[in-house]
Amino acid sequence: MFVLVVLIVVLFAFYLFYKTKYFRSNRQVEKKWLSAKSNIALGLFVCLFGINHLFFISETTTSYIIASIFTIYGAYFSWIGFKKYKHYLPFAIEEANSLEAQK
């Protein structure tokens, strides 16, 4: 249980970190790439929150259902974020290289 709580806090910190970098970035493709990374962190945060609630906190049927929805939604959200991350990574590298070549 303690490990899940630590991972939840760390993933929330990663989400805030990537969102901050997203707002500070001026590059368009890099913004999409950072948004995908924050989606992964947020999805894993919600998924682990649901797992923690499902196995260690739930006592009623309603809380089991809500925790299951959190787990499924978080896993789906992080999977979509991972697909977006893989899609935008080569474009972000190309954008960074082209800006370095201009300097």
Short mmCIF file of the C-alpha atoms (twelve columns), coordinates in Angstrom:
data_MODEL
# 
_entry.id   MODEL 
# 
loop_
_atom_site.group_PDB 
_atom_site.id 
_atom_site.type_symbol 
_atom_site.label_atom_id 
_atom_site.label_alt_id 
_atom_site.label_comp_id 
_atom_site.label_asym_id 
_atom_site.label_seq_id 
_atom_site.Cartn_x 
_atom_site.Cartn_y 
_atom_site.Cartn_z 
_atom_site.pdbx_PDB_model_num 
ATOM 1   C CA . MET A 1   0.000   0.000  0.000   1 
ATOM 2   C CA . PHE A 2   2.810   2.422  0.861   1 
ATOM 3   C CA . VAL A 3   4.523   1.787  -2.477  1 
ATOM 4   C CA . LEU A 4   1.346   2.632  -4.368  1 
ATOM 5   C CA . VAL A 5   0.918   5.864  -2.414  1 
ATOM 6   C CA . VAL A 6   4.503   6.894  -3.179  1 
ATOM 7   C CA . LEU A 7   4.021   6.083  -6.881  1 
ATOM 8   C CA . ILE A 8   0.781   8.066  -6.935  1 
ATOM 9   C CA . VAL A 9   2.503   11.116 -5.470  1 
ATOM 10  C CA . VAL A 10  5.486   10.775 -7.831  1 
ATOM 11  C CA . LEU A 11  3.230   10.438 -10.887 1 
ATOM 12  C CA . PHE A 12  1.245   13.509 -9.860  1 
ATOM 13  C CA . ALA A 13  4.534   15.412 -9.521  1 
ATOM 14  C CA . PHE A 14  5.552   14.246 -13.018 1 
ATOM 15  C CA . TYR A 15  2.198   15.406 -14.354 1 
ATOM 16  C CA . LEU A 16  2.704   18.876 -12.872 1 
ATOM 17  C CA . PHE A 17  6.310   18.954 -14.139 1 
ATOM 18  C CA . TYR A 18  5.351   18.119 -17.731 1 
ATOM 19  C CA . LYS A 19  2.397   20.511 -17.723 1 
ATOM 20  C CA . THR A 20  4.688   23.308 -16.545 1 
ATOM 21  C CA . LYS A 21  7.165   22.499 -19.294 1 
ATOM 22  C CA . TYR A 22  4.260   22.416 -21.763 1 
ATOM 23  C CA . PHE A 23  3.193   25.953 -20.901 1 
ATOM 24  C CA . ARG A 24  6.755   27.264 -21.032 1 
ATOM 25  C CA . SER A 25  7.628   25.726 -24.394 1 
ATOM 26  C CA . ASN A 26  7.431   27.803 -27.568 1 
ATOM 27  C CA . ARG A 27  7.819   24.898 -30.011 1 
ATOM 28  C CA . GLN A 28  4.590   23.495 -31.404 1 
ATOM 29  C CA . VAL A 29  5.580   19.845 -31.803 1 
ATOM 30  C CA . GLU A 30  7.426   19.825 -28.497 1 
ATOM 31  C CA . LYS A 31  4.224   21.064 -26.832 1 
ATOM 32  C CA . LYS A 32  2.291   18.122 -28.261 1 
ATOM 33  C CA . TRP A 33  5.059   15.741 -27.184 1 
ATOM 34  C CA . LEU A 34  5.076   17.148 -23.636 1 
ATOM 35  C CA . SER A 35  1.294   16.975 -23.553 1 
ATOM 36  C CA . ALA A 36  1.501   13.277 -24.411 1 
ATOM 37  C CA . LYS A 37  4.002   12.731 -21.588 1 
ATOM 38  C CA . SER A 38  1.705   14.508 -19.143 1 
ATOM 39  C CA . ASN A 39  -1.196  12.358 -20.383 1 
ATOM 40  C CA . ILE A 40  0.817   9.235  -19.572 1 
ATOM 41  C CA . ALA A 41  1.614   10.496 -16.081 1 
ATOM 42  C CA . LEU A 42  -1.984  11.540 -15.411 1 
ATOM 43  C CA . GLY A 43  -3.348  8.246  -16.731 1 
ATOM 44  C CA . LEU A 44  -0.998  6.211  -14.561 1 
ATOM 45  C CA . PHE A 45  -1.859  8.428  -11.593 1 
ATOM 46  C CA . VAL A 46  -5.585  7.789  -12.019 1 
ATOM 47  C CA . CYS A 47  -5.027  4.075  -12.692 1 
ATOM 48  C CA . LEU A 48  -2.883  3.557  -9.599  1 
ATOM 49  C CA . PHE A 49  -5.290  5.635  -7.543  1 
ATOM 50  C CA . GLY A 50  -8.078  3.312  -8.653  1 
ATOM 51  C CA . ILE A 51  -6.013  0.195  -7.944  1 
ATOM 52  C CA . ASN A 52  -5.102  1.487  -4.489  1 
ATOM 53  C CA . HIS A 53  -8.713  2.273  -3.738  1 
ATOM 54  C CA . LEU A 54  -9.894  -1.041 -5.169  1 
ATOM 55  C CA . PHE A 55  -7.603  -3.285 -3.151  1 
ATOM 56  C CA . PHE A 56  -7.000  -1.386 0.075   1 
ATOM 57  C CA . ILE A 57  -9.813  1.085  0.737   1 
ATOM 58  C CA . SER A 58  -13.083 -0.072 -0.882  1 
ATOM 59  C CA . GLU A 59  -15.802 -1.441 1.330   1 
ATOM 60  C CA . THR A 60  -19.012 -0.955 -0.621  1 
ATOM 61  C CA . THR A 61  -20.171 -2.049 -4.044  1 
ATOM 62  C CA . THR A 62  -20.378 1.547  -5.230  1 
ATOM 63  C CA . SER A 63  -16.765 2.257  -4.299  1 
ATOM 64  C CA . TYR A 64  -15.665 -0.956 -6.070  1 
ATOM 65  C CA . ILE A 65  -17.432 0.188  -9.235  1 
ATOM 66  C CA . ILE A 66  -15.965 3.696  -9.093  1 
ATOM 67  C CA . ALA A 67  -12.463 2.367  -8.384  1 
ATOM 68  C CA . SER A 68  -12.794 -0.013 -11.336 1 
ATOM 69  C CA . ILE A 69  -13.855 2.851  -13.592 1 
ATOM 70  C CA . PHE A 70  -10.840 4.896  -12.415 1 
ATOM 71  C CA . THR A 71  -8.520  1.974  -13.117 1 
ATOM 72  C CA . ILE A 72  -9.884  1.330  -16.601 1 
ATOM 73  C CA . TYR A 73  -10.063 5.015  -17.530 1 
ATOM 74  C CA . GLY A 74  -6.523  5.661  -16.266 1 
ATOM 75  C CA . ALA A 75  -5.101  2.689  -18.170 1 
ATOM 76  C CA . TYR A 76  -6.877  3.816  -21.347 1 
ATOM 77  C CA . PHE A 77  -5.718  7.421  -20.906 1 
ATOM 78  C CA . SER A 78  -2.086  6.400  -20.402 1 
ATOM 79  C CA . TRP A 79  -2.256  4.023  -23.398 1 
ATOM 80  C CA . ILE A 80  -3.531  6.861  -25.622 1 
ATOM 81  C CA . GLY A 81  -0.807  9.134  -24.220 1 
ATOM 82  C CA . PHE A 82  1.843   6.521  -25.007 1 
ATOM 83  C CA . LYS A 83  0.610   6.234  -28.587 1 
ATOM 84  C CA . LYS A 84  0.730   10.030 -28.946 1 
ATOM 85  C CA . TYR A 85  4.212   10.073 -27.385 1 
ATOM 86  C CA . LYS A 86  5.518   7.530  -29.905 1 
ATOM 87  C CA . HIS A 87  3.901   9.470  -32.750 1 
ATOM 88  C CA . TYR A 88  5.306   12.892 -31.853 1 
ATOM 89  C CA . LEU A 89  8.796   11.812 -30.719 1 
ATOM 90  C CA . PRO A 90  10.437  11.749 -34.196 1 
ATOM 91  C CA . PHE A 91  8.838   15.086 -35.085 1 
ATOM 92  C CA . ALA A 92  10.034  16.651 -31.823 1 
ATOM 93  C CA . ILE A 93  13.580  15.409 -32.493 1 
ATOM 94  C CA . GLU A 94  13.424  16.801 -36.024 1 
ATOM 95  C CA . GLU A 95  12.112  20.135 -34.748 1 
ATOM 96  C CA . ALA A 96  14.889  20.364 -32.139 1 
ATOM 97  C CA . ASN A 97  17.569  19.492 -34.710 1 
ATOM 98  C CA . SER A 98  16.276  22.060 -37.199 1 
ATOM 99  C CA . LEU A 99  16.286  24.786 -34.551 1 
ATOM 100 C CA . GLU A 100 19.842  23.829 -33.520 1 
ATOM 101 C CA . ALA A 101 20.953  23.981 -37.178 1 
ATOM 102 C CA . GLN A 102 19.530  27.502 -37.489 1 
ATOM 103 C CA . LYS A 103 21.652  28.762 -34.603 1 
# 
